């Protein structure tokens, strides 16, 4: 009952056991004009329509997207939720507390489970939380138990690799920060035995960074109870899967590993979609999965079975046309597309890609573009599933049967994008065109990173720099000296140096805009160069610093490392490129020759870091280039070359070799990437997921239905949201003689309400932690303690910048009126609660601005706040107040405390009628005899139901009764 769209359920052709809602038949011609991303919203509203949380009018509004965009709010029930470790704690703590409450009220606690599949990745902020340097988190750099099995996978000839000893050049200092080859390091290394860490590339012991040693023992202890809590959650709750810490693959891979693309639950099919607290959530749109990031309280609501509401968005179609220049790398493409989108003003909108050029982008390119959403302000960037996606899923471990069903289903509901057919494109709110042919490779330099030079005009540009006056670009070399040649002896051979000669070439991968395929391109270029007989002159200081473990995985599983090292690109640094710091100084003979001949020598590098800081005082021109171009310029030995018309060098048989002869095509690149790298990466992750890891497996966790709360714990505590849970909700109680806890002005942010940073030593939270025997060094931050309501309630309104009009200057203080004392906000609230006096908050415009924080609503609720009375609210925060059981009341237009003559020192009584209706007017009486009206900001019947139940937590708990 209450499922009006059941007649639209059909069986899938050729797979009669699989059922699905045939939304394309239901929506008819209108459906065919909808953008793909809106079709996903429509399917979700049809499948979840119950007449209460999702109504028929909601589904019809989505179908009428063309006329309704920007005008209506619609509910969306995502298929699953992704939590990123510590943001997941408060949500899981609430579920644990709800089990307790349901049992106390006579229900069955085993029934209390998240309503939708919930994936928790624990790796992510353990790394951020603790290792202040990225070093000790290097995942297994070789990718795999050892590098041998990967060599077999490789279509390239993997040669047996002699590991050179750690030369002085690489220094193998802490920047090497080895991975699991020696022993695993990172937040979990609680071993005592002193096995040395080995550098993953040179297999020499590396001195450990002190921070690691100091932290290791402490960190495992400090996280143990939170990890045990997660482990308990994964054992006792249905619908929860946890990617344990130390799976050691890049975070993005974890997100992709969890992706279903099409859900198949008991033979019922529907599209995958997701909301998450993880800032990288949007990357899944590159796989054709609708998803975006939301705050902790919204994800928790979804886990409770509530929809997320959003204003039906505009959808900007981004049409990709033309073909990519063979020399343009993935980074060129990604940055060029994001630049176009930034100029197109897509803030707060969906972006969706279409056009003949889309199929030229690999899935890695797509997920990178989707992941960069925050840079251009879009909610998400959607790439509908097409043949490229299916091919990728095959390598990412989808079996044949699953792929067949996925393809058949997506085609049946018209969510599959077909390149070939001339099927009409959807109608978009606006279209932005990007011609891929216009994307040409650039380098930046020679002095400032913002000076871009097209590679095909590099030779003439460098010539112009020699002529130009000394300044931001020019070197001012006299015309007669521009072709000077300085002979130099090095290692027994004579070389000639001239202006533009390359003396430093560093391939650095910096994770900020790194798409690993670009590093792979450098490796494939090196392979072809070596096979053609090209070499790099020995005096050029070459180095390779892979950056993340992901990049190393690309390089090692594709078998290109030996070719890079043959050209002199030996791995030096591991971790975010300190590498140029450890390239040894240039050989003395070369330095002297450069100085004597006043030669303008060049460094070419692919990281963005070391631009302003000179590589070496005698290298006056520095260029930033993509990794494959760094290798190309190193082989050429000069930047004064036109790659189109001049050869890089001569091959084995004395023939001229041009860049186009050895440049890997995009097709070659995608093939190696998909077939070696991606399949080995997912295979390894799958094994790790199935095996788990030693420390996680050994970690003891209870298996009881109810969590055994440790009363001494300062991290995890059973919150008191359910203290008064009865089977039936009571009708809204009048608020009588309430005092004003705080009288605030305009633009109070969620950070004012619930700070996330460090815990000030004089604060109420600090007093509490000290009473538990902790020293200030062990306080950690509010963010880390959000599983403990006692800390978080004391942290509510504890921001030192809070401006309370009763106090007159910024301070987290207020006045307790019955006694007249000035106290911490928490202490005053505690006194009011002891005296049985309710409290409210008076505020100005835009109350609750800023990012959504679960404790910005939960905190005030636990302080005893019954209502907030403001001139206006931030939309998300208003719904969060209702979701916790606080009434958001609004002054009538043109009214505020000062026009009404309120001082905030009065007592306020608010009467609620037995039946509430949306946006109804309520009367407020003050102790001075004044009566005025306010608007109760309940927007619909669902919000009223939630409020009557004392918020969504209690509403859902009652459903389990």
mmCIF file of C-alpha atoms in Angstrom, residues 511-719:
data_model
loop_
_atom_site.group_PDB
_atom_site.id
_atom_site.type_symbol
_atom_site.label_atom_id
_atom_site.label_comp_id
_atom_site.label_asym_id
_atom_site.label_seq_id
_atom_site.Cartn_x
_atom_site.Cartn_y
_atom_site.Cartn_z
ATOM 1 C CA UNK A 511 49.046 14.710 -6.039
ATOM 2 C CA UNK A 512 47.088 17.949 -6.332
ATOM 3 C CA UNK A 513 46.319 17.626 -10.022
ATOM 4 C CA UNK A 514 47.901 14.319 -10.640
ATOM 5 C CA UNK A 515 46.224 11.887 -12.867
ATOM 6 C CA UNK A 516 48.566 8.886 -12.647
ATOM 7 C CA UNK A 517 48.205 8.163 -16.349
ATOM 8 C CA UNK A 518 50.417 11.171 -17.045
ATOM 9 C CA UNK A 519 53.265 9.505 -15.176
ATOM 10 C CA UNK A 520 52.541 6.332 -17.111
ATOM 11 C CA UNK A 521 52.814 8.340 -20.340
ATOM 12 C CA UNK A 522 56.323 9.404 -19.296
ATOM 13 C CA UNK A 523 57.182 5.749 -18.668
ATOM 14 C CA UNK A 524 55.841 4.556 -22.022
ATOM 15 C CA UNK A 525 57.705 7.375 -23.774
ATOM 16 C CA UNK A 526 60.907 6.270 -22.006
ATOM 17 C CA UNK A 527 60.295 2.661 -23.062
ATOM 18 C CA UNK A 528 59.913 3.607 -26.717
ATOM 19 C CA UNK A 529 62.932 5.921 -26.519
ATOM 20 C CA UNK A 530 65.153 3.192 -25.065
ATOM 21 C CA UNK A 531 63.905 0.708 -27.649
ATOM 22 C CA UNK A 532 64.714 3.202 -30.423
ATOM 23 C CA UNK A 533 68.225 3.720 -29.064
ATOM 24 C CA UNK A 534 67.886 7.235 -27.651
ATOM 25 C CA UNK A 535 69.892 8.284 -24.584
ATOM 26 C CA UNK A 536 70.051 11.163 -22.115
ATOM 27 C CA UNK A 537 73.398 12.939 -21.763
ATOM 28 C CA UNK A 538 75.047 11.873 -18.494
ATOM 29 C CA UNK A 539 75.628 15.392 -17.146
ATOM 30 C CA UNK A 540 71.873 16.101 -17.024
ATOM 31 C CA UNK A 541 70.638 15.720 -13.456
ATOM 32 C CA UNK A 542 67.584 13.504 -13.886
ATOM 33 C CA UNK A 543 65.295 12.293 -11.113
ATOM 34 C CA UNK A 544 61.925 10.651 -10.601
ATOM 35 C CA UNK A 545 59.740 11.263 -7.594
ATOM 36 C CA UNK A 546 56.493 9.326 -7.843
ATOM 37 C CA UNK A 547 54.505 11.045 -5.097
ATOM 38 C CA UNK A 548 51.640 8.828 -4.079
ATOM 39 C CA UNK A 549 51.568 5.061 -3.811
ATOM 40 C CA UNK A 550 48.971 5.109 -6.560
ATOM 41 C CA UNK A 551 51.457 6.531 -9.045
ATOM 42 C CA UNK A 552 54.078 3.991 -8.050
ATOM 43 C CA UNK A 553 51.519 1.289 -8.643
ATOM 44 C CA UNK A 554 51.014 2.633 -12.163
ATOM 45 C CA UNK A 555 54.753 2.680 -12.828
ATOM 46 C CA UNK A 556 55.605 -0.693 -11.340
ATOM 47 C CA UNK A 557 52.629 -2.746 -12.542
ATOM 48 C CA UNK A 558 53.105 -1.512 -16.111
ATOM 49 C CA UNK A 559 56.791 -2.460 -16.090
ATOM 50 C CA UNK A 560 58.094 0.958 -17.231
ATOM 51 C CA UNK A 561 60.392 1.712 -14.269
ATOM 52 C CA UNK A 562 63.466 -0.054 -15.774
ATOM 53 C CA UNK A 563 63.172 2.068 -18.924
ATOM 54 C CA UNK A 564 62.929 5.279 -16.933
ATOM 55 C CA UNK A 565 65.980 4.341 -14.894
ATOM 56 C CA UNK A 566 67.865 3.436 -18.079
ATOM 57 C CA UNK A 567 67.410 7.060 -19.181
ATOM 58 C CA UNK A 568 68.688 8.152 -15.765
ATOM 59 C CA UNK A 569 65.302 8.787 -14.156
ATOM 60 C CA UNK A 570 65.997 6.918 -10.934
ATOM 61 C CA UNK A 571 63.489 7.101 -8.145
ATOM 62 C CA UNK A 572 64.762 9.527 -5.526
ATOM 63 C CA UNK A 573 62.022 10.791 -3.293
ATOM 64 C CA UNK A 574 58.929 9.180 -1.989
ATOM 65 C CA UNK A 575 56.289 11.495 -0.697
ATOM 66 C CA UNK A 576 55.318 14.892 -1.909
ATOM 67 C CA UNK A 577 58.364 15.816 -3.813
ATOM 68 C CA UNK A 578 61.076 16.969 -1.588
ATOM 69 C CA UNK A 579 62.930 15.438 -4.418
ATOM 70 C CA UNK A 580 64.382 18.466 -6.078
ATOM 71 C CA UNK A 581 65.946 19.309 -2.763
ATOM 72 C CA UNK A 582 67.887 16.078 -2.938
ATOM 73 C CA UNK A 583 69.087 16.263 -6.495
ATOM 74 C CA UNK A 584 72.776 16.638 -5.936
ATOM 75 C CA UNK A 585 74.303 19.876 -7.167
ATOM 76 C CA UNK A 586 75.297 19.912 -10.818
ATOM 77 C CA UNK A 587 78.746 18.456 -11.597
ATOM 78 C CA UNK A 588 81.427 21.068 -10.988
ATOM 79 C CA UNK A 589 82.716 21.027 -14.583
ATOM 80 C CA UNK A 590 79.224 21.813 -15.864
ATOM 81 C CA UNK A 591 78.664 24.545 -13.263
ATOM 82 C CA UNK A 592 81.947 26.214 -14.163
ATOM 83 C CA UNK A 593 81.251 26.027 -17.894
ATOM 84 C CA UNK A 594 77.820 27.616 -17.414
ATOM 85 C CA UNK A 595 79.271 30.421 -15.284
ATOM 86 C CA UNK A 596 82.251 31.136 -17.527
ATOM 87 C CA UNK A 597 80.234 31.133 -20.740
ATOM 88 C CA UNK A 598 77.321 32.983 -19.078
ATOM 89 C CA UNK A 599 75.078 30.324 -20.525
ATOM 90 C CA UNK A 600 71.306 30.418 -19.895
ATOM 91 C CA UNK A 601 70.901 26.791 -18.808
ATOM 92 C CA UNK A 602 67.471 25.247 -18.201
ATOM 93 C CA UNK A 603 65.730 23.024 -15.701
ATOM 94 C CA UNK A 604 62.572 21.220 -16.797
ATOM 95 C CA UNK A 605 60.322 19.737 -14.124
ATOM 96 C CA UNK A 606 56.799 18.454 -13.784
ATOM 97 C CA UNK A 607 55.893 19.449 -10.216
ATOM 98 C CA UNK A 608 54.526 22.824 -9.314
ATOM 99 C CA UNK A 609 56.414 23.231 -6.097
ATOM 100 C CA UNK A 610 59.955 24.287 -6.777
ATOM 101 C CA UNK A 611 59.358 27.027 -9.197
ATOM 102 C CA UNK A 612 60.196 30.182 -7.378
ATOM 103 C CA UNK A 613 62.890 28.562 -5.254
ATOM 104 C CA UNK A 614 65.747 28.257 -7.694
ATOM 105 C CA UNK A 615 66.853 24.722 -8.402
ATOM 106 C CA UNK A 616 70.415 25.822 -8.581
ATOM 107 C CA UNK A 617 71.738 29.355 -8.735
ATOM 108 C CA UNK A 618 73.400 28.734 -12.110
ATOM 109 C CA UNK A 619 70.226 27.437 -13.772
ATOM 110 C CA UNK A 620 68.476 30.622 -14.797
ATOM 111 C CA UNK A 621 65.556 29.318 -16.870
ATOM 112 C CA UNK A 622 63.083 26.872 -15.366
ATOM 113 C CA UNK A 623 60.116 25.340 -17.137
ATOM 114 C CA UNK A 624 57.198 23.375 -15.773
ATOM 115 C CA UNK A 625 56.082 20.673 -18.195
ATOM 116 C CA UNK A 626 54.067 17.451 -18.153
ATOM 117 C CA UNK A 627 56.076 14.335 -17.163
ATOM 118 C CA UNK A 628 56.386 12.951 -20.740
ATOM 119 C CA UNK A 629 57.626 16.334 -21.978
ATOM 120 C CA UNK A 630 60.238 16.423 -19.206
ATOM 121 C CA UNK A 631 61.588 13.124 -20.540
ATOM 122 C CA UNK A 632 61.434 14.433 -24.126
ATOM 123 C CA UNK A 633 63.373 17.619 -23.317
ATOM 124 C CA UNK A 634 65.925 15.571 -21.352
ATOM 125 C CA UNK A 635 66.542 13.395 -24.436
ATOM 126 C CA UNK A 636 66.716 16.446 -26.723
ATOM 127 C CA UNK A 637 69.125 18.105 -24.276
ATOM 128 C CA UNK A 638 67.796 21.579 -25.118
ATOM 129 C CA UNK A 639 64.603 23.609 -25.080
ATOM 130 C CA UNK A 640 65.586 25.282 -28.356
ATOM 131 C CA UNK A 641 63.932 22.617 -30.430
ATOM 132 C CA UNK A 642 60.859 22.484 -32.630
ATOM 133 C CA UNK A 643 59.540 18.977 -32.041
ATOM 134 C CA UNK A 644 57.581 19.070 -35.318
ATOM 135 C CA UNK A 645 60.579 19.595 -37.602
ATOM 136 C CA UNK A 646 63.677 18.641 -35.594
ATOM 137 C CA UNK A 647 64.609 15.140 -34.380
ATOM 138 C CA UNK A 648 65.211 14.375 -30.689
ATOM 139 C CA UNK A 649 68.339 12.417 -31.592
ATOM 140 C CA UNK A 650 69.568 9.483 -33.623
ATOM 141 C CA UNK A 651 68.593 5.869 -33.067
ATOM 142 C CA UNK A 652 70.538 2.596 -33.226
ATOM 143 C CA UNK A 653 70.811 2.668 -37.022
ATOM 144 C CA UNK A 654 71.746 6.317 -37.258
ATOM 145 C CA UNK A 655 68.228 7.328 -38.372
ATOM 146 C CA UNK A 656 66.600 10.472 -37.011
ATOM 147 C CA UNK A 657 63.990 9.884 -34.297
ATOM 148 C CA UNK A 658 61.254 12.484 -33.856
ATOM 149 C CA UNK A 659 59.039 13.013 -30.805
ATOM 150 C CA UNK A 660 55.987 11.790 -32.760
ATOM 151 C CA UNK A 661 57.791 8.443 -33.303
ATOM 152 C CA UNK A 662 58.020 7.678 -29.592
ATOM 153 C CA UNK A 663 55.043 9.552 -28.127
ATOM 154 C CA UNK A 664 52.496 7.017 -26.773
ATOM 155 C CA UNK A 665 49.034 7.351 -28.306
ATOM 156 C CA UNK A 666 46.046 7.845 -26.020
ATOM 157 C CA UNK A 667 44.837 4.418 -27.078
ATOM 158 C CA UNK A 668 48.086 2.702 -26.051
ATOM 159 C CA UNK A 669 47.996 4.585 -22.798
ATOM 160 C CA UNK A 670 44.391 3.631 -21.990
ATOM 161 C CA UNK A 671 45.051 -0.002 -22.896
ATOM 162 C CA UNK A 672 48.055 -0.345 -20.593
ATOM 163 C CA UNK A 673 46.241 1.620 -17.896
ATOM 164 C CA UNK A 674 43.095 -0.523 -17.985
ATOM 165 C CA UNK A 675 44.657 -3.909 -18.634
ATOM 166 C CA UNK A 676 47.661 -3.837 -16.332
ATOM 167 C CA UNK A 677 47.299 -1.167 -13.812
ATOM 168 C CA UNK A 678 43.625 -1.062 -13.027
ATOM 169 C CA UNK A 679 43.070 -4.791 -13.071
ATOM 170 C CA UNK A 680 46.084 -5.400 -10.811
ATOM 171 C CA UNK A 681 45.026 -2.600 -8.475
ATOM 172 C CA UNK A 682 41.494 -3.904 -7.990
ATOM 173 C CA UNK A 683 42.637 -7.495 -7.747
ATOM 174 C CA UNK A 684 44.999 -6.528 -4.971
ATOM 175 C CA UNK A 685 42.420 -4.415 -3.157
ATOM 176 C CA UNK A 686 39.897 -7.242 -3.362
ATOM 177 C CA UNK A 687 42.406 -9.650 -1.811
ATOM 178 C CA UNK A 688 43.196 -7.168 0.928
ATOM 179 C CA UNK A 689 39.516 -6.581 1.611
ATOM 180 C CA UNK A 690 38.830 -10.286 1.852
ATOM 181 C CA UNK A 691 41.852 -11.029 3.994
ATOM 182 C CA UNK A 692 41.682 -7.889 6.070
ATOM 183 C CA UNK A 693 44.954 -7.005 7.679
ATOM 184 C CA UNK A 694 46.681 -8.425 10.658
ATOM 185 C CA UNK A 695 46.107 -5.611 13.084
ATOM 186 C CA UNK A 696 42.475 -5.090 12.165
ATOM 187 C CA UNK A 697 41.862 -8.852 12.359
ATOM 188 C CA UNK A 698 43.509 -9.067 15.777
ATOM 189 C CA UNK A 699 41.637 -6.064 17.128
ATOM 190 C CA UNK A 700 39.167 -7.358 19.673
ATOM 191 C CA UNK A 701 35.630 -6.021 19.530
ATOM 192 C CA UNK A 702 32.449 -7.066 21.348
ATOM 193 C CA UNK A 703 29.731 -8.949 19.457
ATOM 194 C CA UNK A 704 26.798 -8.120 21.709
ATOM 195 C CA UNK A 705 23.589 -6.718 20.175
ATOM 196 C CA UNK A 706 23.987 -3.625 22.371
ATOM 197 C CA UNK A 707 27.256 -1.772 22.614
ATOM 198 C CA UNK A 708 28.930 -2.132 26.046
ATOM 199 C CA UNK A 709 29.595 1.576 26.685
ATOM 200 C CA UNK A 710 32.789 2.216 28.616
ATOM 201 C CA UNK A 711 31.853 4.791 31.243
ATOM 202 C CA UNK A 712 35.482 5.943 31.465
ATOM 203 C CA UNK A 713 35.749 6.637 27.734
ATOM 204 C CA UNK A 714 36.309 10.228 26.681
ATOM 205 C CA UNK A 715 35.754 9.473 22.959
ATOM 206 C CA UNK A 716 32.555 7.460 22.810
ATOM 207 C CA UNK A 717 29.537 7.903 25.054
ATOM 208 C CA UNK A 718 25.869 7.003 24.816
ATOM 209 C CA UNK A 719 24.108 10.308 23.980
#
